[in-house]
PDB file of C-alpha atoms in Angstrom:
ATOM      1  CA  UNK A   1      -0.138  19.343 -35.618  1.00 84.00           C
ATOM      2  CA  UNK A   2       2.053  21.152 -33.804  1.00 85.00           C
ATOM      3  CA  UNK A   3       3.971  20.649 -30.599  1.00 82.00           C
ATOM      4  CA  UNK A   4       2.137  22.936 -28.218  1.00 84.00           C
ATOM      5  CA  UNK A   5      -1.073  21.971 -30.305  1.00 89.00           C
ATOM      6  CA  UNK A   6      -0.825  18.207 -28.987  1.00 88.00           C
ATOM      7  CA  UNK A   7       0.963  18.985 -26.026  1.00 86.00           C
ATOM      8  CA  UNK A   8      -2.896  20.671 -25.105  1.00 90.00           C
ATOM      9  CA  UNK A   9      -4.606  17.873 -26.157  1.00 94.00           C
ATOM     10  CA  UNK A  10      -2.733  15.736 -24.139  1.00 93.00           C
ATOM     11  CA  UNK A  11      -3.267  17.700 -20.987  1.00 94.00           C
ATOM     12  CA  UNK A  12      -6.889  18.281 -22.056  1.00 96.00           C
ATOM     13  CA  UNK A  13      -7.213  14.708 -22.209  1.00 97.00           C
ATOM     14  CA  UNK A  14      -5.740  13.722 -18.951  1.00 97.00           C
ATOM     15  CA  UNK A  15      -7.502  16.143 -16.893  1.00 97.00           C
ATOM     16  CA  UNK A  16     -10.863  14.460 -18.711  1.00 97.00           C
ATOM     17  CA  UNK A  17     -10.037  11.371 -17.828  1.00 97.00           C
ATOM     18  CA  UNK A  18      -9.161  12.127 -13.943  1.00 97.00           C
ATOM     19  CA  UNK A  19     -12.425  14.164 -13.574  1.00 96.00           C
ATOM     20  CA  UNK A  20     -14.469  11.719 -15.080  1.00 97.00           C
ATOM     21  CA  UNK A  21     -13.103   8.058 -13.706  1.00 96.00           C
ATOM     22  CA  UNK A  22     -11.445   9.150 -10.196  1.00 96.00           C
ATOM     23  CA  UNK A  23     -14.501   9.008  -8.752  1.00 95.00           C
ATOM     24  CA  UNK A  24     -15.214   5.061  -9.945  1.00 95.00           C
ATOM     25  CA  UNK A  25     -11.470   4.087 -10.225  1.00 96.00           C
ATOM     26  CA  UNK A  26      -9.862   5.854  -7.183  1.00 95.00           C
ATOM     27  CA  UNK A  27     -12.333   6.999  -4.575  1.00 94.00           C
ATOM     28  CA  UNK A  28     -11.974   7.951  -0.635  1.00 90.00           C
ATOM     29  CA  UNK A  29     -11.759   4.270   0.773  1.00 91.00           C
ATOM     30  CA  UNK A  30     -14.568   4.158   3.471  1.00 92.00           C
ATOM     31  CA  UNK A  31     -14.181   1.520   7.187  1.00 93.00           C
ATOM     32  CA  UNK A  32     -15.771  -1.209   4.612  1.00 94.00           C
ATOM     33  CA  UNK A  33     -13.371  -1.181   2.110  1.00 95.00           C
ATOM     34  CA  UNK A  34      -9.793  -0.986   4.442  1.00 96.00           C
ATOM     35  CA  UNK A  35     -11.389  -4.156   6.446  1.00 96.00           C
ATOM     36  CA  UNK A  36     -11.848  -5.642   2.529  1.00 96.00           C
ATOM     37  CA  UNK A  37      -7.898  -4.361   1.619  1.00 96.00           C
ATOM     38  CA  UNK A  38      -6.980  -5.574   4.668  1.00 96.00           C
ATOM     39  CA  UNK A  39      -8.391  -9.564   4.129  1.00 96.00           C
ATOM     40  CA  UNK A  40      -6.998  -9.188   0.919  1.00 96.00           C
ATOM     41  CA  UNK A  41      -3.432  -8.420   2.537  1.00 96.00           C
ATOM     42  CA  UNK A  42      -3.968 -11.153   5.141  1.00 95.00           C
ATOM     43  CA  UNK A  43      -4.657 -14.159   2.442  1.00 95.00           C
ATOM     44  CA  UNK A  44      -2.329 -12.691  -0.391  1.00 95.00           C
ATOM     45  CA  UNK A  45       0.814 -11.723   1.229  1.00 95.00           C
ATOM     46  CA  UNK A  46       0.568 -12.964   5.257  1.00 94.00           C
ATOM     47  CA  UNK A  47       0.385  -8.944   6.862  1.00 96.00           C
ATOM     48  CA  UNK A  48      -2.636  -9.235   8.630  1.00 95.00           C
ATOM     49  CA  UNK A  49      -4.281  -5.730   9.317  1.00 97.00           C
ATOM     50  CA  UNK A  50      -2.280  -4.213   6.781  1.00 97.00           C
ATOM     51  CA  UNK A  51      -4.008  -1.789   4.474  1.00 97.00           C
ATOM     52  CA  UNK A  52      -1.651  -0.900   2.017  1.00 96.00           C
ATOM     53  CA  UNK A  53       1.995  -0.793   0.951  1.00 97.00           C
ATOM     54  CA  UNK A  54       3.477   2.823   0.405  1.00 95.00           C
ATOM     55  CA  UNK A  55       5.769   3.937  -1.562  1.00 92.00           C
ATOM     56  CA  UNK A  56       6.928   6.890  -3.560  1.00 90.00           C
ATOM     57  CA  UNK A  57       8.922   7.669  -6.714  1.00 90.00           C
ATOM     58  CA  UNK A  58      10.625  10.524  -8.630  1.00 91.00           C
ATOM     59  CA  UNK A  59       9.164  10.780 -11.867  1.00 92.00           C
ATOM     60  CA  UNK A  60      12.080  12.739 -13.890  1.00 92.00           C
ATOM     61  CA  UNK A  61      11.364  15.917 -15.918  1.00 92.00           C
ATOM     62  CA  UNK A  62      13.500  18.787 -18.343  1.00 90.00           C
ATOM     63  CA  UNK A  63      13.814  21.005 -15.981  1.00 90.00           C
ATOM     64  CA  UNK A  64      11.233  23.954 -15.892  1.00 88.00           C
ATOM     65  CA  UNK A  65      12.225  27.607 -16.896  1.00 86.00           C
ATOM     66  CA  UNK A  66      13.349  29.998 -13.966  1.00 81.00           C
ATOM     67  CA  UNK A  67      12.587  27.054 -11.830  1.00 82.00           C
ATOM     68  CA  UNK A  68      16.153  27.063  -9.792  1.00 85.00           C
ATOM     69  CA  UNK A  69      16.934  24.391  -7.456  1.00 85.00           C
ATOM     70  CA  UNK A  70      12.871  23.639  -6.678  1.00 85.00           C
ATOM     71  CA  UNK A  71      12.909  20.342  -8.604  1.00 89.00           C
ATOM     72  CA  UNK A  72      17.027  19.041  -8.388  1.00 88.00           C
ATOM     73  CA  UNK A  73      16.582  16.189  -6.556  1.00 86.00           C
ATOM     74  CA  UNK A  74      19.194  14.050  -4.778  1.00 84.00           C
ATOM     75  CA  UNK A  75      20.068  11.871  -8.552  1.00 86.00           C
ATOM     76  CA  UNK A  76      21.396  15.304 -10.083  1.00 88.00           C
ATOM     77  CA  UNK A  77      18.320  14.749 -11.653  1.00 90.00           C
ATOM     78  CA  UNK A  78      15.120  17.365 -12.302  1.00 91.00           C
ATOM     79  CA  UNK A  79      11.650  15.585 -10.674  1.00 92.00           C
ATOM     80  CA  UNK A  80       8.384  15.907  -9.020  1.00 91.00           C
ATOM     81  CA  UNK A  81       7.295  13.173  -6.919  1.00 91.00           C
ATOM     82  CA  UNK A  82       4.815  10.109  -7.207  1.00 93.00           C
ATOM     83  CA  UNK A  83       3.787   9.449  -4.102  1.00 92.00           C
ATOM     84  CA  UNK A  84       1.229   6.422  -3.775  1.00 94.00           C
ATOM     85  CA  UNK A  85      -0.636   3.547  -1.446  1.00 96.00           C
ATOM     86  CA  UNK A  86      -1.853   0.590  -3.167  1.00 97.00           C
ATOM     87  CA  UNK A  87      -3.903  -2.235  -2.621  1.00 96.00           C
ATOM     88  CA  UNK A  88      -3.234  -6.295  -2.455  1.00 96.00           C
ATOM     89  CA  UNK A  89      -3.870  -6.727  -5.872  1.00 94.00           C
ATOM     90  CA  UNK A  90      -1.362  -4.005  -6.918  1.00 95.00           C
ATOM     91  CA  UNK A  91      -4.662  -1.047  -7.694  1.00 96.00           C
ATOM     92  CA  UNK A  92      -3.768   2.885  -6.442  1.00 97.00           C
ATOM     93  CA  UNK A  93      -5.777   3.494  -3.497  1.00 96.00           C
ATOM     94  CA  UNK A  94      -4.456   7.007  -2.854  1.00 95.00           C
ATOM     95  CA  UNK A  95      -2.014   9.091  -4.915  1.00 95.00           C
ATOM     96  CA  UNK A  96      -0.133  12.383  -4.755  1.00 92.00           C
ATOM     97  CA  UNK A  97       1.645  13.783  -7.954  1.00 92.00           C
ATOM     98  CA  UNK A  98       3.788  17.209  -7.640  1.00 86.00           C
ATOM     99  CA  UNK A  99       6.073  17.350  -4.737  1.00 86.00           C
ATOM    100  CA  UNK A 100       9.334  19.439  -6.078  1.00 86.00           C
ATOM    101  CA  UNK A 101      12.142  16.910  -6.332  1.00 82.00           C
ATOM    102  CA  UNK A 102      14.111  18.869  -3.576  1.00 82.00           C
ATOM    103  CA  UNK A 103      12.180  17.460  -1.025  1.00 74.00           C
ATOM    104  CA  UNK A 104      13.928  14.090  -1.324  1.00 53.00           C
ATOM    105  CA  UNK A 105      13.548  13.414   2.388  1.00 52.00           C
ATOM    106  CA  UNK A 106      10.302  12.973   4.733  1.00 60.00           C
ATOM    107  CA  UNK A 107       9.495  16.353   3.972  1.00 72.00           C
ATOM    108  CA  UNK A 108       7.866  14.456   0.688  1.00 78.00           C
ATOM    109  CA  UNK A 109       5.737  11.765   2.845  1.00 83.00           C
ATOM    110  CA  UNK A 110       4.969  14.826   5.727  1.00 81.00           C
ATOM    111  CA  UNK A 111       3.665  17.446   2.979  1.00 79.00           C
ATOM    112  CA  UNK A 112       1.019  14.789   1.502  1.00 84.00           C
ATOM    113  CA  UNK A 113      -2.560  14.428   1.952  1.00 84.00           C
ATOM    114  CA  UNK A 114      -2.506  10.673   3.073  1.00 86.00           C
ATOM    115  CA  UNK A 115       0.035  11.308   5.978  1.00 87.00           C
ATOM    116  CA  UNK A 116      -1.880  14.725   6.847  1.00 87.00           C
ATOM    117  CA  UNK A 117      -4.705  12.163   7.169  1.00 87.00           C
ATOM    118  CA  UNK A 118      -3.326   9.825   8.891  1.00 88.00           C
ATOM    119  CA  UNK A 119      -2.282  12.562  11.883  1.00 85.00           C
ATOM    120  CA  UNK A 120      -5.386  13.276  11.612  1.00 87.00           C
ATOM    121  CA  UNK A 121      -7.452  10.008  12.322  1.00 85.00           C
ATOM    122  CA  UNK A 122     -10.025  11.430   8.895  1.00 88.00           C
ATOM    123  CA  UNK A 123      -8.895   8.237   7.153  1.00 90.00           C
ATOM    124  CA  UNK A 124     -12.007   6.224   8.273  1.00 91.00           C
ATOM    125  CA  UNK A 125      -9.548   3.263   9.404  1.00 93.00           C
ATOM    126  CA  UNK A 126     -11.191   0.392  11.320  1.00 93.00           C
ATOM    127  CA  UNK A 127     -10.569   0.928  14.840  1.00 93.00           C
ATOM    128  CA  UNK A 128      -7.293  -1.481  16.646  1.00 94.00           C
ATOM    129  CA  UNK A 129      -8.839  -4.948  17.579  1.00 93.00           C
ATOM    130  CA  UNK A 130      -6.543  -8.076  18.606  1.00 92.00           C
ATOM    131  CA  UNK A 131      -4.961 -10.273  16.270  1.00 91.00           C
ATOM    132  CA  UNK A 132      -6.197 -14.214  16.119  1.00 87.00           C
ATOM    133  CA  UNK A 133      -4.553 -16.160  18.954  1.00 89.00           C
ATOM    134  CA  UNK A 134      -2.505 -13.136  20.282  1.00 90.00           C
ATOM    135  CA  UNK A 135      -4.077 -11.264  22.800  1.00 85.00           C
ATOM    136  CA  UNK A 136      -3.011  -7.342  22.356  1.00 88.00           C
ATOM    137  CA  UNK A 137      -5.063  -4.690  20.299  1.00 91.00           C
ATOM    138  CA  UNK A 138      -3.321  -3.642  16.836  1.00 94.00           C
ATOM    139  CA  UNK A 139      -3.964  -0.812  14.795  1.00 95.00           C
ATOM    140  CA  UNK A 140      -4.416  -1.124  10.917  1.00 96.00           C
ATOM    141  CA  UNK A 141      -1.344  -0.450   9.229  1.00 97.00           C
ATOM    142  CA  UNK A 142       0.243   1.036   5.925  1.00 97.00           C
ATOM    143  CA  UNK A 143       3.843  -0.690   5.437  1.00 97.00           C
ATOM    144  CA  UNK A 144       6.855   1.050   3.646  1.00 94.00           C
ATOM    145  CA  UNK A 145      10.583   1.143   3.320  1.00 91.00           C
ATOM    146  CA  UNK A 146      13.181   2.892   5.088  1.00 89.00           C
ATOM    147  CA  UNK A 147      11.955   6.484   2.780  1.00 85.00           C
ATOM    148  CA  UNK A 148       9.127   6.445   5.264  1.00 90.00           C
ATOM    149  CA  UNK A 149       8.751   7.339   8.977  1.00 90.00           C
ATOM    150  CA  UNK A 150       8.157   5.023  11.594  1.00 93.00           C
ATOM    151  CA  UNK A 151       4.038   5.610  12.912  1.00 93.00           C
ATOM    152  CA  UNK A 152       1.551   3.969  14.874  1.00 93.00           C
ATOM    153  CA  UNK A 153      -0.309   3.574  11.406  1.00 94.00           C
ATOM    154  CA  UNK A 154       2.804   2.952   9.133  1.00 95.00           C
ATOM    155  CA  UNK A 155       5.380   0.429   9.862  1.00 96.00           C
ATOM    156  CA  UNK A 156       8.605   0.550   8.226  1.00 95.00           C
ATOM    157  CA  UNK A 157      11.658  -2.381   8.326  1.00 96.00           C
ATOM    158  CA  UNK A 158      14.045  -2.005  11.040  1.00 95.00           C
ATOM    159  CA  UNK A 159      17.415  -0.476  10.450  1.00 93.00           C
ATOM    160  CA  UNK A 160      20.287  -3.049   9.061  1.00 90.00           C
ATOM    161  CA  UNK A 161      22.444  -2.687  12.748  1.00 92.00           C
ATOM    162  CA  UNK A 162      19.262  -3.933  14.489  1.00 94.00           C
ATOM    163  CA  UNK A 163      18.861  -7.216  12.451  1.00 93.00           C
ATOM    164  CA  UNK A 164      22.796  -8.461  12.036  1.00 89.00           C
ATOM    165  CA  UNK A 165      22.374 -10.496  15.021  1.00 90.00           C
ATOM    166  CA  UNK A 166      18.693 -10.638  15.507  1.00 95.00           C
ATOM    167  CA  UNK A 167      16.512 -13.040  13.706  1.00 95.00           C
ATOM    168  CA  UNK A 168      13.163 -12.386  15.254  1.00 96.00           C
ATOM    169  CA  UNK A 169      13.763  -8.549  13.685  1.00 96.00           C
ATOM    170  CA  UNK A 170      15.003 -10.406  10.553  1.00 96.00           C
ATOM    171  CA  UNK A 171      11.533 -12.030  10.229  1.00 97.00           C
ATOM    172  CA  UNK A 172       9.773  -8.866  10.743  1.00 97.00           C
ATOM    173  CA  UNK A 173      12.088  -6.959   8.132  1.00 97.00           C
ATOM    174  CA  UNK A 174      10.973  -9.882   6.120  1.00 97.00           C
ATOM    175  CA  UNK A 175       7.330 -10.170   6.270  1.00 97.00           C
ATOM    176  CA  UNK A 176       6.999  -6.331   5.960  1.00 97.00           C
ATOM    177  CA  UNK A 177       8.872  -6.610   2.295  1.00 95.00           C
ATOM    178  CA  UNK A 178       6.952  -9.456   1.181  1.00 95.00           C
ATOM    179  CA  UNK A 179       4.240  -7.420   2.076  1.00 96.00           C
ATOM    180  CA  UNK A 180       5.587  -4.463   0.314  1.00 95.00           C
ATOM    181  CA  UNK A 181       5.662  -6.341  -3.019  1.00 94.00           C
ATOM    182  CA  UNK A 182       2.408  -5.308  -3.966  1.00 95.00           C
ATOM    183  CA  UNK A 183       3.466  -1.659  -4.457  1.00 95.00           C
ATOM    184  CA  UNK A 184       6.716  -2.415  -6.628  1.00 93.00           C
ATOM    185  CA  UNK A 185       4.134  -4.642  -8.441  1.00 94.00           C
ATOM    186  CA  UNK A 186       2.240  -1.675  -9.223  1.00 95.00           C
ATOM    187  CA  UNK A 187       5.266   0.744 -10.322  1.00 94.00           C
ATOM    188  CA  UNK A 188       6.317  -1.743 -12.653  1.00 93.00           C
ATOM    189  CA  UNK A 189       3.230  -2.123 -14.354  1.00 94.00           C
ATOM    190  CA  UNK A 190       2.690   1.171 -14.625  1.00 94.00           C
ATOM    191  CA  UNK A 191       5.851   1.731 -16.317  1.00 92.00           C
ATOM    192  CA  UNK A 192       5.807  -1.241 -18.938  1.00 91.00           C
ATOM    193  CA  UNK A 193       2.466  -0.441 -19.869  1.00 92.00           C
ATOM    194  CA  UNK A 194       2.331   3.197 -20.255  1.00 93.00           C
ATOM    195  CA  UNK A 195       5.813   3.997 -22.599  1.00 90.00           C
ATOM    196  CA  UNK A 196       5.570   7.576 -21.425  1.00 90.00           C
ATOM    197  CA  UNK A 197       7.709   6.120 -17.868  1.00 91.00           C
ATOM    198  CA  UNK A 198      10.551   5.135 -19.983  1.00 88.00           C
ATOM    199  CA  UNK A 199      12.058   8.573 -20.426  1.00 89.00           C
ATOM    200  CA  UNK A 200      12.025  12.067 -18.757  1.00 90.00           C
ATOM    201  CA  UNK A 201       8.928  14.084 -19.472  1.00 91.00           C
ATOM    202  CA  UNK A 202       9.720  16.754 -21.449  1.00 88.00           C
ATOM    203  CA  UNK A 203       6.476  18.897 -21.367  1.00 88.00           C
ATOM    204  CA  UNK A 204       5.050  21.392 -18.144  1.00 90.00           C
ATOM    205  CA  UNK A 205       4.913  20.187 -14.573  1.00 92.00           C
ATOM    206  CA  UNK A 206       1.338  21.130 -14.642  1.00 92.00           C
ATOM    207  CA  UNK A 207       0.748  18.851 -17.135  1.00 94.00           C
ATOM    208  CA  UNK A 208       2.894  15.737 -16.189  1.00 95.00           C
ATOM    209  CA  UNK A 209       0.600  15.603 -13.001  1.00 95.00           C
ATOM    210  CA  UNK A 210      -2.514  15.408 -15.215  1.00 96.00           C
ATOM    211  CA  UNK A 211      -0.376  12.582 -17.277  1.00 96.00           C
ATOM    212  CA  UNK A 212       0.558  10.659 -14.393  1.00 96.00           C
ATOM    213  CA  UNK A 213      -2.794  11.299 -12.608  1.00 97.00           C
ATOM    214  CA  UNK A 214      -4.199   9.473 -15.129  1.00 97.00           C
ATOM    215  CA  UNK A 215      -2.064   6.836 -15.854  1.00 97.00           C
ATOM    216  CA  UNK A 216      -2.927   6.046 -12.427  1.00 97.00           C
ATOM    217  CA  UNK A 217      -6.435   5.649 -12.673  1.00 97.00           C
ATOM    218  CA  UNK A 218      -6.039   3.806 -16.030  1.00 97.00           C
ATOM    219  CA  UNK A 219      -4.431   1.600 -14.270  1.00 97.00           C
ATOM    220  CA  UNK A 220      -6.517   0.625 -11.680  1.00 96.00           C
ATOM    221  CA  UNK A 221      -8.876   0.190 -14.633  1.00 96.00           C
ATOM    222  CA  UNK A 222      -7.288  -2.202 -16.347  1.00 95.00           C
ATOM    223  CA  UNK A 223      -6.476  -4.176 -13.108  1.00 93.00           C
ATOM    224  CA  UNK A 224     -10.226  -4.752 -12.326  1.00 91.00           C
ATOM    225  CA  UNK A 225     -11.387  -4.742 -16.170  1.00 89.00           C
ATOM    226  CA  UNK A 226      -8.571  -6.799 -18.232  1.00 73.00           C
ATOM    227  CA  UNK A 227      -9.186 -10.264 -19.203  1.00 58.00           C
ATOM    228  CA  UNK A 228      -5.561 -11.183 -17.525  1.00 53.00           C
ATOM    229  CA  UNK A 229      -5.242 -13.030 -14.158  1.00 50.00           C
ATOM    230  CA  UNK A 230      -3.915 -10.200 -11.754  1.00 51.00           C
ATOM    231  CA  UNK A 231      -1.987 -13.344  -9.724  1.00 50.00           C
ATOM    232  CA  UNK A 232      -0.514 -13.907 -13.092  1.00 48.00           C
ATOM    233  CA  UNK A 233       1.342 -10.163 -13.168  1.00 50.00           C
ATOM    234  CA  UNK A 234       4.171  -9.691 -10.481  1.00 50.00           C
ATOM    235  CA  UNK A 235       6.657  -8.284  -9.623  1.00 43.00           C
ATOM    236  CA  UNK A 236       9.252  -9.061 -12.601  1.00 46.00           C
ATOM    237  CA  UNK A 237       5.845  -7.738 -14.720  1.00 49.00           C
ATOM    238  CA  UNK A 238       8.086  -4.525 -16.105  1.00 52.00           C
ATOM    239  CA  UNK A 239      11.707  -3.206 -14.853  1.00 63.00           C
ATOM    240  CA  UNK A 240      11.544   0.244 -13.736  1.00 67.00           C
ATOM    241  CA  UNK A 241      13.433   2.596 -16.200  1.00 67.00           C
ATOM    242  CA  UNK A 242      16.551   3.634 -15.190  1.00 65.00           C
ATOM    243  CA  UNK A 243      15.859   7.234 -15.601  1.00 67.00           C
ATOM    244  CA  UNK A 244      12.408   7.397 -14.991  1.00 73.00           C
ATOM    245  CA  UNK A 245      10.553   6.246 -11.331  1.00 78.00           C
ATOM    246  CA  UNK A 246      13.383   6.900  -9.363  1.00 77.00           C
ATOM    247  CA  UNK A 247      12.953   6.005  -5.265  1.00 78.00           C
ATOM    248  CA  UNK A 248      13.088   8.312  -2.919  1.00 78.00           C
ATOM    249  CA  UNK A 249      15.595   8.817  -0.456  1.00 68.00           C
ATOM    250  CA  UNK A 250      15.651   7.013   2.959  1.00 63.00           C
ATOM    251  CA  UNK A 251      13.914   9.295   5.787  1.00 62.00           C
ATOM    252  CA  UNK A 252      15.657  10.464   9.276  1.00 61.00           C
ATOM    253  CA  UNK A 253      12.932  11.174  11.373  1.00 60.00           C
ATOM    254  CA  UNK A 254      12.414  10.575  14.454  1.00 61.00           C
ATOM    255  CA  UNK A 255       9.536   8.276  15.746  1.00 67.00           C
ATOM    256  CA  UNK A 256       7.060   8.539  18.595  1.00 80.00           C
ATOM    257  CA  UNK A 257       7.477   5.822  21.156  1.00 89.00           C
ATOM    258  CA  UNK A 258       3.966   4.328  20.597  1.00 92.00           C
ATOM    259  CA  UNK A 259       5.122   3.681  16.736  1.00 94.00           C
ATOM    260  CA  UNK A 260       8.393   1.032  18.520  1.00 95.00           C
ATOM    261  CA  UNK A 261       5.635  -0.451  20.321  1.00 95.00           C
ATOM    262  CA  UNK A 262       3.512  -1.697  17.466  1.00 96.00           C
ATOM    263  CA  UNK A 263       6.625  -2.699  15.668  1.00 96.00           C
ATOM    264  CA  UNK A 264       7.426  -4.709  18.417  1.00 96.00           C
ATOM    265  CA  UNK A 265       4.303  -6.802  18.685  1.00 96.00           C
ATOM    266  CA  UNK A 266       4.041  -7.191  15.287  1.00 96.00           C
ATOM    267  CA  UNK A 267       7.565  -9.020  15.346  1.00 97.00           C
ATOM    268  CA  UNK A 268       6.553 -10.847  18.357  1.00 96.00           C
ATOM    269  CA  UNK A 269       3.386 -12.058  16.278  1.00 96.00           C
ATOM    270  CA  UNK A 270       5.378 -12.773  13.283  1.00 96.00           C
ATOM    271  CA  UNK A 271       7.862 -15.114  15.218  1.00 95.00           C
ATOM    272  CA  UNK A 272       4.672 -17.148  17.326  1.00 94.00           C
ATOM    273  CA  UNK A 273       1.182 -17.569  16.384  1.00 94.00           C
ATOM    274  CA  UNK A 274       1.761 -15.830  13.193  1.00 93.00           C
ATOM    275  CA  UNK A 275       4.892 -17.424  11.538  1.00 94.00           C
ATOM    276  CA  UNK A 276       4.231 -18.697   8.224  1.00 93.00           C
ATOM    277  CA  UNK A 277       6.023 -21.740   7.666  1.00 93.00           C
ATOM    278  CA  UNK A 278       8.396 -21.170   4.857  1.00 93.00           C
ATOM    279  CA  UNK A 279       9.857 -17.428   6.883  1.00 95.00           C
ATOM    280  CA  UNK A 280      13.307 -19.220   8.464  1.00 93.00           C
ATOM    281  CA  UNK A 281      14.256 -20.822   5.166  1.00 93.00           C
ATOM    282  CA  UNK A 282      13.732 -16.986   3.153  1.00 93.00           C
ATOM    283  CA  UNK A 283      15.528 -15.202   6.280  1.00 93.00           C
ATOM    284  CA  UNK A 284      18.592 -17.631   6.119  1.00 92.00           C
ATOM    285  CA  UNK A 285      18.406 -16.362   2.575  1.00 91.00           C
ATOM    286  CA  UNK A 286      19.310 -13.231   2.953  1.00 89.00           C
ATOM    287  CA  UNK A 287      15.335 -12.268   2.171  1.00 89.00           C
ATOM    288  CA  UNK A 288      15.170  -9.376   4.709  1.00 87.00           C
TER     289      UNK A 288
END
């Protein structure tokens, strides 16, 4: 067959597969199923109220005809953007394909559904309740890296000159990225088992969304279908490509004052009621 003959197919294919296992595979999580994610967090990876680790990647392209500068990203490379919250267990519980690689900042994050959401309130999240043994009202929680802003509903670590000479912010940097894991778990996977991450896509935007749309869902299949022990698969479970699943670039934005505040209980919890016994000896590691 020809190129443009299976380069159809392909797209025909992946639009099939979307349409016909999103809504099994990758559905609108309801109040019942964050209070499920978030258990899952709690007796995984330690986060409690967390509902899912954020994070977002470049996925590299040829660049598109009489496309400009739209999708030159900050690699000198040509991109649209993955941007995706998963689960405990590494599943997609919300993704975004498409973003021009020229917004490499938190335009990315701002311009998708999930933070539009999350401004919102429409995300059905359980409503803040108190933490065991710690008597102050938290919100559930997404957790990223510095590419994401700081929210009342997304935390993000704190910045390297507030944690030289702090360990309680130390601790907090390094519960957050053992929570954040889970997500680089899932990037990883994604990329070892579908070969199509290993090298710039080389067909039309429109139809490198309706790949990656449905390498997503595939995935989430084969995490709740495959024989193999999901505990089993971490994070050293596939090397991202060097070309392909770039990050994104940190974000500058500036954060409400309420957004500090929950940061700043959460450390407090995370260095009293809620320290985990092995945290010192991974902070005087450099783990943070």
């Amino acid at each position: 067959m020809g190129d443009r003959t299976v380069a159809n197919i392909v797209n025909e294919v992946s639009v099939a597969i979307w349409t016909t296992m999103q809504p099994d595979y990758l559905p609108q999580p309801t109040s019942e199923t964050w209070l499920s994610i978030a258990s899952d967090f709690n007796s995984r990876w330690n986060f409690l109220h967390c509902v899912g680790a954020i994070d977002g990647k470049h996925i590299v392209i040829k660049k598109p005809n009489k496309s400009g500068s739209s999708y030159y990203n900050y690699k000198h490379t040509f991109s649209i953007v993955l941007m995706a919250a998963v689960d405990a267990t590494s599943k997609f519980t919300f993704i975004d394909v498409g973003s021009m690689g020229r917004f490499s900042d938190g335009n990315i994050f701002s311009s998708c559904e999930l933070e539009k959401k999350m401004v919102r309130g429409s995300l059905k999240l359980p409503s803040p309740s108190e933490l065991p043994s710690f008597q102050h009202s938290m919100p559930y929680v997404f957790v990223g890296d510095e590419a994401f802003p700081l929210m009342c509903n997304l935390m993000r670590p704190y910045p390297k000159k507030q944690v030289t000479d702090n360990h309680e912010n130390k601790v907090f940097n390094y519960r957050l990225s053992r929570a954040r894991q889970t997500v680089e778990c899932a990037f990883g996977i994604l990329a070892s088992r579908f070969r199509v991450f290993q090298k710039p896509f080389e067909i039309k935007v429109s139809s490198v969304v309706s790949v990656v749309k449905a390498a997503c869902l595939l995935h989430n299949y084969l995490r709740r279908n495959a024989a193999v022990n999901v505990d089993s698969e971490d994070v050293s479970t596939g090397q991202l490509p060097k070309e392909q699943l770039v990050p994104v670039s940190r974000n500058r934005a500036r954060s409400v004052q309420a957004a500090f505040a929950v940061r700043q209980k959460y450390t407090a919890y995370f260095n009293s009621v809620g320290s985990v016994e092995w945290q010192d000896e991974r902070v005087s590691e450099g783990q943070y």
